[in-house]
PDB file of C-alpha atoms in Angstrom:
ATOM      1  CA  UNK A   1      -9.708  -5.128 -38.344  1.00 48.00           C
ATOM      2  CA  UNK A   2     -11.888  -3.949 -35.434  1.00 46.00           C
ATOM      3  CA  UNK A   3     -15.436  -3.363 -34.835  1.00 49.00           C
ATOM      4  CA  UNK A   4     -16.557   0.587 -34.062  1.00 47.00           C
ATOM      5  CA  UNK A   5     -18.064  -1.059 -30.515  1.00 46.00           C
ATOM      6  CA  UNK A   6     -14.488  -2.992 -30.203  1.00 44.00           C
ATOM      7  CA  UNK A   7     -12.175  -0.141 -30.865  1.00 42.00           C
ATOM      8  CA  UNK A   8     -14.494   2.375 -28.265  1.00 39.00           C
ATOM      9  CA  UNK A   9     -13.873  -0.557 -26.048  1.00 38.00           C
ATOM     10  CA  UNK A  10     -10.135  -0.235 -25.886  1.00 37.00           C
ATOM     11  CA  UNK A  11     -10.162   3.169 -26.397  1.00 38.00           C
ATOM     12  CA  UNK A  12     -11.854   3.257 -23.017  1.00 37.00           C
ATOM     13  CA  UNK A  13      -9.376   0.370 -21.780  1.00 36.00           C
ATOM     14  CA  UNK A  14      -6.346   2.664 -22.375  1.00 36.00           C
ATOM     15  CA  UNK A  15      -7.845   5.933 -21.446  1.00 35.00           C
ATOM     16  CA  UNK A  16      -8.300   4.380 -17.651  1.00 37.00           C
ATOM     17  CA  UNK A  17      -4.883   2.649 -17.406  1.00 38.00           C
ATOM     18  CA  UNK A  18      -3.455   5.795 -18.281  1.00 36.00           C
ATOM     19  CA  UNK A  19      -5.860   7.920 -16.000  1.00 35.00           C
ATOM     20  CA  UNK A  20      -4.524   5.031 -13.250  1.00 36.00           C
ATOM     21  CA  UNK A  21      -1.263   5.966 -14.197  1.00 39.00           C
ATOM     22  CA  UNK A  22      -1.888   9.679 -13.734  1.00 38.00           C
ATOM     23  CA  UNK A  23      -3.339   8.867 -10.057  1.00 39.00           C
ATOM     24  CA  UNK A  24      -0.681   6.521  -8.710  1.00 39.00           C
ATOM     25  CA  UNK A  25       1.843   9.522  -9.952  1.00 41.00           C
ATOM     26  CA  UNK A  26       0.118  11.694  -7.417  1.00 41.00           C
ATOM     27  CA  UNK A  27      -0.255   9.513  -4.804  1.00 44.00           C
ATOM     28  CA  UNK A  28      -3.544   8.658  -5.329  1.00 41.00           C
ATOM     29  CA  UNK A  29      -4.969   5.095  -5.532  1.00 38.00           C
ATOM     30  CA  UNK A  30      -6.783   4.428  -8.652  1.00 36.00           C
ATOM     31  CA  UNK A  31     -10.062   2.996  -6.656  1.00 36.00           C
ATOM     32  CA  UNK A  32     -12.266   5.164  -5.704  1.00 36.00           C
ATOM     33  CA  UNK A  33     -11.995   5.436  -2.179  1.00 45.00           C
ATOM     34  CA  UNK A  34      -8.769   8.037  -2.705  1.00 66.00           C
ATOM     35  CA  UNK A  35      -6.616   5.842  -0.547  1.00 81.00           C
ATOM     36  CA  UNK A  36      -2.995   7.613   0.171  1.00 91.00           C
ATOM     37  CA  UNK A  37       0.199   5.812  -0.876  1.00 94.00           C
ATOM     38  CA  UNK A  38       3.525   7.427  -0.581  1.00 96.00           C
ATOM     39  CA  UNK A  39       5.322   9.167  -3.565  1.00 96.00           C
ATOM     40  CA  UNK A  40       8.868   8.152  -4.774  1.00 96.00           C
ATOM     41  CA  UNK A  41      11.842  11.140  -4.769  1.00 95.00           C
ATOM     42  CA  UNK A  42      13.672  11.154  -7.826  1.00 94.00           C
ATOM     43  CA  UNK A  43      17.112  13.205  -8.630  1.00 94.00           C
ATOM     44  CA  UNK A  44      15.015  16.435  -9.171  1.00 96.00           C
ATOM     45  CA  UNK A  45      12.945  16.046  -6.099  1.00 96.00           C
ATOM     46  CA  UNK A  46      13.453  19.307  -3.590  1.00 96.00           C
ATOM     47  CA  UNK A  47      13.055  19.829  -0.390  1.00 96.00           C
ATOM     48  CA  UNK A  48       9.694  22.258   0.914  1.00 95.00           C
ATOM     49  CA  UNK A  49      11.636  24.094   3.390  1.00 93.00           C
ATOM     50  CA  UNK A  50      14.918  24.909   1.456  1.00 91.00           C
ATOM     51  CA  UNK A  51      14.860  23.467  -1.756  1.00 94.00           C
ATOM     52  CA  UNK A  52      17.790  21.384  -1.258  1.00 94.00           C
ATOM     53  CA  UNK A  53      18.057  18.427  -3.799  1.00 96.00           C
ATOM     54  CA  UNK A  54      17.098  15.077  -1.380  1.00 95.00           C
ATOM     55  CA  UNK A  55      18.695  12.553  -3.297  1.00 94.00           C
ATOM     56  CA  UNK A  56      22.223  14.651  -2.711  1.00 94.00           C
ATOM     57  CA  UNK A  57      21.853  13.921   1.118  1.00 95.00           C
ATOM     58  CA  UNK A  58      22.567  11.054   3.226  1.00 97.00           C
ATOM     59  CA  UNK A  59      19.648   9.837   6.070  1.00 97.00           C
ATOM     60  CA  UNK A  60      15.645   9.652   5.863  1.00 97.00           C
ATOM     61  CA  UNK A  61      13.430  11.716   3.940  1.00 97.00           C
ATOM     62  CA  UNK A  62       9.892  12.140   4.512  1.00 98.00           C
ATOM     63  CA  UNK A  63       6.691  13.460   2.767  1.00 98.00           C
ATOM     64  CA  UNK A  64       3.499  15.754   3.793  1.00 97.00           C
ATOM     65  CA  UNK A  65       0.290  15.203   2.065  1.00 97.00           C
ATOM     66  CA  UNK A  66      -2.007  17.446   2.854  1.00 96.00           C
ATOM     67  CA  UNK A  67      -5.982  17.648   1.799  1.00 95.00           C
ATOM     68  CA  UNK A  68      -6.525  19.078  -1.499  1.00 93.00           C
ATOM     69  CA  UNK A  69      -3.043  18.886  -2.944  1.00 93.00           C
ATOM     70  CA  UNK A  70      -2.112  16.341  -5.386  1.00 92.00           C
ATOM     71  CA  UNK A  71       1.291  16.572  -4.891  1.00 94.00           C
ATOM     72  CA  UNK A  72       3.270  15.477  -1.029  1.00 97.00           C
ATOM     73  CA  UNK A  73       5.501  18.626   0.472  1.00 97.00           C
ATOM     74  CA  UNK A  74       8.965  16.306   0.562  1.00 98.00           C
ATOM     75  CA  UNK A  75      11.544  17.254   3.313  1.00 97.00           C
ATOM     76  CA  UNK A  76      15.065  16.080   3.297  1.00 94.00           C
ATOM     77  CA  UNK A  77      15.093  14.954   7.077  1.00 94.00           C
ATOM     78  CA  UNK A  78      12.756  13.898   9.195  1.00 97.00           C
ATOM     79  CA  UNK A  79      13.448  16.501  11.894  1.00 96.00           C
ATOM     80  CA  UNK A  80      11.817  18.697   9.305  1.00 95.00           C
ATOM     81  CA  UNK A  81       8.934  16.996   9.063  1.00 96.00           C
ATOM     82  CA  UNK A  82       8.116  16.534  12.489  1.00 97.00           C
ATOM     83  CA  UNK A  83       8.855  20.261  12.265  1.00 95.00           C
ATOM     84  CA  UNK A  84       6.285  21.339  10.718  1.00 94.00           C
ATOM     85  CA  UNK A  85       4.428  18.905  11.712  1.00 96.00           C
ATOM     86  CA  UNK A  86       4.235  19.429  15.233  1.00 94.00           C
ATOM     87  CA  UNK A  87       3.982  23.392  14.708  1.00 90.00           C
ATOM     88  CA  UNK A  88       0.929  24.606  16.521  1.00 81.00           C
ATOM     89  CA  UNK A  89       0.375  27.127  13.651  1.00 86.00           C
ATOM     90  CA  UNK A  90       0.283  24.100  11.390  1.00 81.00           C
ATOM     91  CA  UNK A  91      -3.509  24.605  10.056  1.00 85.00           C
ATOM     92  CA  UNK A  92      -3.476  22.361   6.906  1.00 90.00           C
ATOM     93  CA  UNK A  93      -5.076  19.136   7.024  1.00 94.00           C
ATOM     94  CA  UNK A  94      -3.283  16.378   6.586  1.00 95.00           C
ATOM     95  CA  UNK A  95      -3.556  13.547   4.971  1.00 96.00           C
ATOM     96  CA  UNK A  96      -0.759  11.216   5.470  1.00 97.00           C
ATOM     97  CA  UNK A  97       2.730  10.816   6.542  1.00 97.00           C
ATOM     98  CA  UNK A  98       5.457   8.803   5.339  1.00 98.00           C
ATOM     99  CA  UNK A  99       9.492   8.418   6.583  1.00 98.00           C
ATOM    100  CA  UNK A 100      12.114   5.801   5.365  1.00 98.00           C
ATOM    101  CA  UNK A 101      12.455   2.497   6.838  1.00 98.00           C
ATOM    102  CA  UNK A 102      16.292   2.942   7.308  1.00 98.00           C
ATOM    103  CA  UNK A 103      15.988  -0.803   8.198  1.00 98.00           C
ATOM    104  CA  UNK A 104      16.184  -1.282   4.551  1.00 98.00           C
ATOM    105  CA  UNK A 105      17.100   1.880   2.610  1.00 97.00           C
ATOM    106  CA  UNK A 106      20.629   2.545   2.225  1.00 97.00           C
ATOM    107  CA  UNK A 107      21.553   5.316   4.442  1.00 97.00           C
ATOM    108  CA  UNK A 108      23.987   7.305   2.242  1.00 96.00           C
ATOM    109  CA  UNK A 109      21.648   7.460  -0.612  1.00 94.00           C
ATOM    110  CA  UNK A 110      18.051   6.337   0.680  1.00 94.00           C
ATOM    111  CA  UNK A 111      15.437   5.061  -2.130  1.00 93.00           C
ATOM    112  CA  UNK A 112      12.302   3.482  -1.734  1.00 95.00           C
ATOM    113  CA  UNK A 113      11.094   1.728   1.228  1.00 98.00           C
ATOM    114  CA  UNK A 114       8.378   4.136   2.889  1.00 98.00           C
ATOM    115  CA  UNK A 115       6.508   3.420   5.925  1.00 98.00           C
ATOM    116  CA  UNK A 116       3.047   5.143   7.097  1.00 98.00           C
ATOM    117  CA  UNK A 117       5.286   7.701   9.800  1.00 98.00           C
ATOM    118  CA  UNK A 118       2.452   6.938  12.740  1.00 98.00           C
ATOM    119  CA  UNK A 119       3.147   3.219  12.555  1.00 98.00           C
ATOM    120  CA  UNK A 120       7.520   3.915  13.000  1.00 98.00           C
ATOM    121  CA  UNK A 121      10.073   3.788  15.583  1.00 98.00           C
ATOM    122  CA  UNK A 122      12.338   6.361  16.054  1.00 98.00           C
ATOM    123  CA  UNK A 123      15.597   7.245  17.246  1.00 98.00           C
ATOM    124  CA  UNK A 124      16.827  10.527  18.417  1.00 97.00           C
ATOM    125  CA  UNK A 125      20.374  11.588  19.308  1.00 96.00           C
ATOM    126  CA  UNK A 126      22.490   9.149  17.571  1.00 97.00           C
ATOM    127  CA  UNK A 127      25.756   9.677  15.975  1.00 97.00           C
ATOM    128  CA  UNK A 128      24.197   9.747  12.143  1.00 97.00           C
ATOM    129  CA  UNK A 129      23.480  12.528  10.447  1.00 95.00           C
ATOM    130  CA  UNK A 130      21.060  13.638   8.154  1.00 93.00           C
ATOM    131  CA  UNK A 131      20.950  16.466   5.381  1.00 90.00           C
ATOM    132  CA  UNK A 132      21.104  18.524   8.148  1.00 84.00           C
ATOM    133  CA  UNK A 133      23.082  17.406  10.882  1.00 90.00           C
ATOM    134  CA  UNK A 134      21.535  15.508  13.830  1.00 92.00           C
ATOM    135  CA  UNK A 135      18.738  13.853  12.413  1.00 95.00           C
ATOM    136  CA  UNK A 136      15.830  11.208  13.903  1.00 98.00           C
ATOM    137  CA  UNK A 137      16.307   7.800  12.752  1.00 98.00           C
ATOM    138  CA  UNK A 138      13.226   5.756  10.968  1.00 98.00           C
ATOM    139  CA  UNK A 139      12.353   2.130  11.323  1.00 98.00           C
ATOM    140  CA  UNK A 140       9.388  -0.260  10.233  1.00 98.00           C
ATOM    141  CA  UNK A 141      11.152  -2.763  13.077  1.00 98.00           C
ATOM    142  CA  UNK A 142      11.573  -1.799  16.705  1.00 98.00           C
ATOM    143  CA  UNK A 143      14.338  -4.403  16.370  1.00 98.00           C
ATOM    144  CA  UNK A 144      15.374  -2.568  13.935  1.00 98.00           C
ATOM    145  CA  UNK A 145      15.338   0.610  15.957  1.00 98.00           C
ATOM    146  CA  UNK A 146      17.517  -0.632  18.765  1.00 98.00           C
ATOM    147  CA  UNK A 147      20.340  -2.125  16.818  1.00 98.00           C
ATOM    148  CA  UNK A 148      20.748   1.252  15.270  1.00 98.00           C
ATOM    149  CA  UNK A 149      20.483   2.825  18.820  1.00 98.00           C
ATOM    150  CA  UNK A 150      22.939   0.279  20.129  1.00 98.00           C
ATOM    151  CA  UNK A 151      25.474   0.879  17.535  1.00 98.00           C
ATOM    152  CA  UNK A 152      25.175   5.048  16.916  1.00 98.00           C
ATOM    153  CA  UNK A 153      23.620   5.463  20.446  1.00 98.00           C
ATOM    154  CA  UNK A 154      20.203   7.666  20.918  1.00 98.00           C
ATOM    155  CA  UNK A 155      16.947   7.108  22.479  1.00 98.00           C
ATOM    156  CA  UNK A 156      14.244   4.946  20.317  1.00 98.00           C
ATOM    157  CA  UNK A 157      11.057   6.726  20.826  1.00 98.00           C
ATOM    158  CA  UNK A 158       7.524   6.196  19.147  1.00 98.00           C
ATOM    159  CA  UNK A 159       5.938   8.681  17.189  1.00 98.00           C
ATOM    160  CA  UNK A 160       3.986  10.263  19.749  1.00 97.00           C
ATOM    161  CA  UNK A 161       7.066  10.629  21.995  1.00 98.00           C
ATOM    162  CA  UNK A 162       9.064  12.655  19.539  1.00 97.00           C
ATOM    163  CA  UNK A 163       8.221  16.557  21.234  1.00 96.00           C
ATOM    164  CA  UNK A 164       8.609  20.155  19.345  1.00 94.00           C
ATOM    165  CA  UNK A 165      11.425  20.766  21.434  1.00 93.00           C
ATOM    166  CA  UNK A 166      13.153  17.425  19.636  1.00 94.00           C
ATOM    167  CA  UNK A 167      13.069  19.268  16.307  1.00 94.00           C
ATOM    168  CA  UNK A 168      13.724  22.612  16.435  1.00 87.00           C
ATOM    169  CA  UNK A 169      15.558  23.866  13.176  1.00 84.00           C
ATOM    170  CA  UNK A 170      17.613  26.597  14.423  1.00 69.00           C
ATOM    171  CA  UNK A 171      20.445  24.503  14.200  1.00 56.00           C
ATOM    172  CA  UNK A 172      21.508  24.880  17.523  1.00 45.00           C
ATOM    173  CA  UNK A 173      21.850  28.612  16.915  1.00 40.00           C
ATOM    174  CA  UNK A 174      19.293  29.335  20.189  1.00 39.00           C
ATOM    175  CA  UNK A 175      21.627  27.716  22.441  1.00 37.00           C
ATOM    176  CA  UNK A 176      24.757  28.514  21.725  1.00 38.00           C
ATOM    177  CA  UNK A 177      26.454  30.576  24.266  1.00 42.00           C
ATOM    178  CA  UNK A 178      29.137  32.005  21.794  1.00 40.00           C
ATOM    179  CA  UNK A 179      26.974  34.323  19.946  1.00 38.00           C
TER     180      UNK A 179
END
């Protein structure tokens, strides 16, 4: 049997581990100082742009969080994050970035394994595709990086190196001479 100043105790105890639970859901840390920590996709997570189903595509996903949303905006390729991203009308703060470390994650059915997007190495123009065709290649590991480049070809880049013109999402519709 418990004490009334016992049972407030873990009463209090189990309010906070679920109010932790609740935070680390929304990418929140639990601590106070709101640090940022990416947010796993599941089989019902869509994409912002199109709301295509990411887990039904093949190549990196990344997430958006922007200031004073719980919840990341989830894209189903990485072009389309550095999409928006790099759109001068982009206005919204943001927060954090994060893109698959395709070092590790499978590459036909990526889970897990995010990386702060800043930190990555790239590749652009290899042979892989994405959800949506061509598609820019994430790695923790420049190593990493340049085995992929070596074996599907494309250019390994840092983040600051990938350019609007790199992810433009008409797919290829602006340059094709046949329309």
């Amino acid at each position: 049997m418990c004490t009334h100043h016992h049972c407030i105790n873990r009463r209090r105890l189990l309010l906070a581990g679920a109010a932790s639970g609740l935070l680390a859901a929304c990418g929140r840390s639990p601590e106070g100082g709101g640090a940022l920590v990416p947010v796993e996709i599941d089989r019902s997570t869509s994409c912002a742009l199109d709301g295509m189903l990411l887990a039904d595509y093949p190549g990196p996903k990344a997430q958006i969080h922007y200031e004073g949303r719980a919840e990341p905006d989830f894209f189903c390729d990485t072009v389309e994050m550095f999409s928006i991203y790099l759109n001068p009308e982009q206005v919204r703060a943001v927060r954090g970035l994060y893109v698959q470390d395709m070092g590790k994650a499978n590459w036909d059915a990526p889970e897990g394994h995010w990386i702060d997007a800043h930190g990555a190495w790239y590749v652009a123009g290899s042979r892989r595709h994405g959800s949506m065709g061509p598609t820019i290649a994430s790695f923790a590991e420049e190593a990493d990086a340049r085995r992929f480049a070596t074996e599907f070809g494309g250019k390994v880049l840092r983040f600051a190196e990938v350019t609007p013109d790199m992810v433009v999402l008409d797919g290829g519709a602006l340059h094709d001479q046949r329309m």
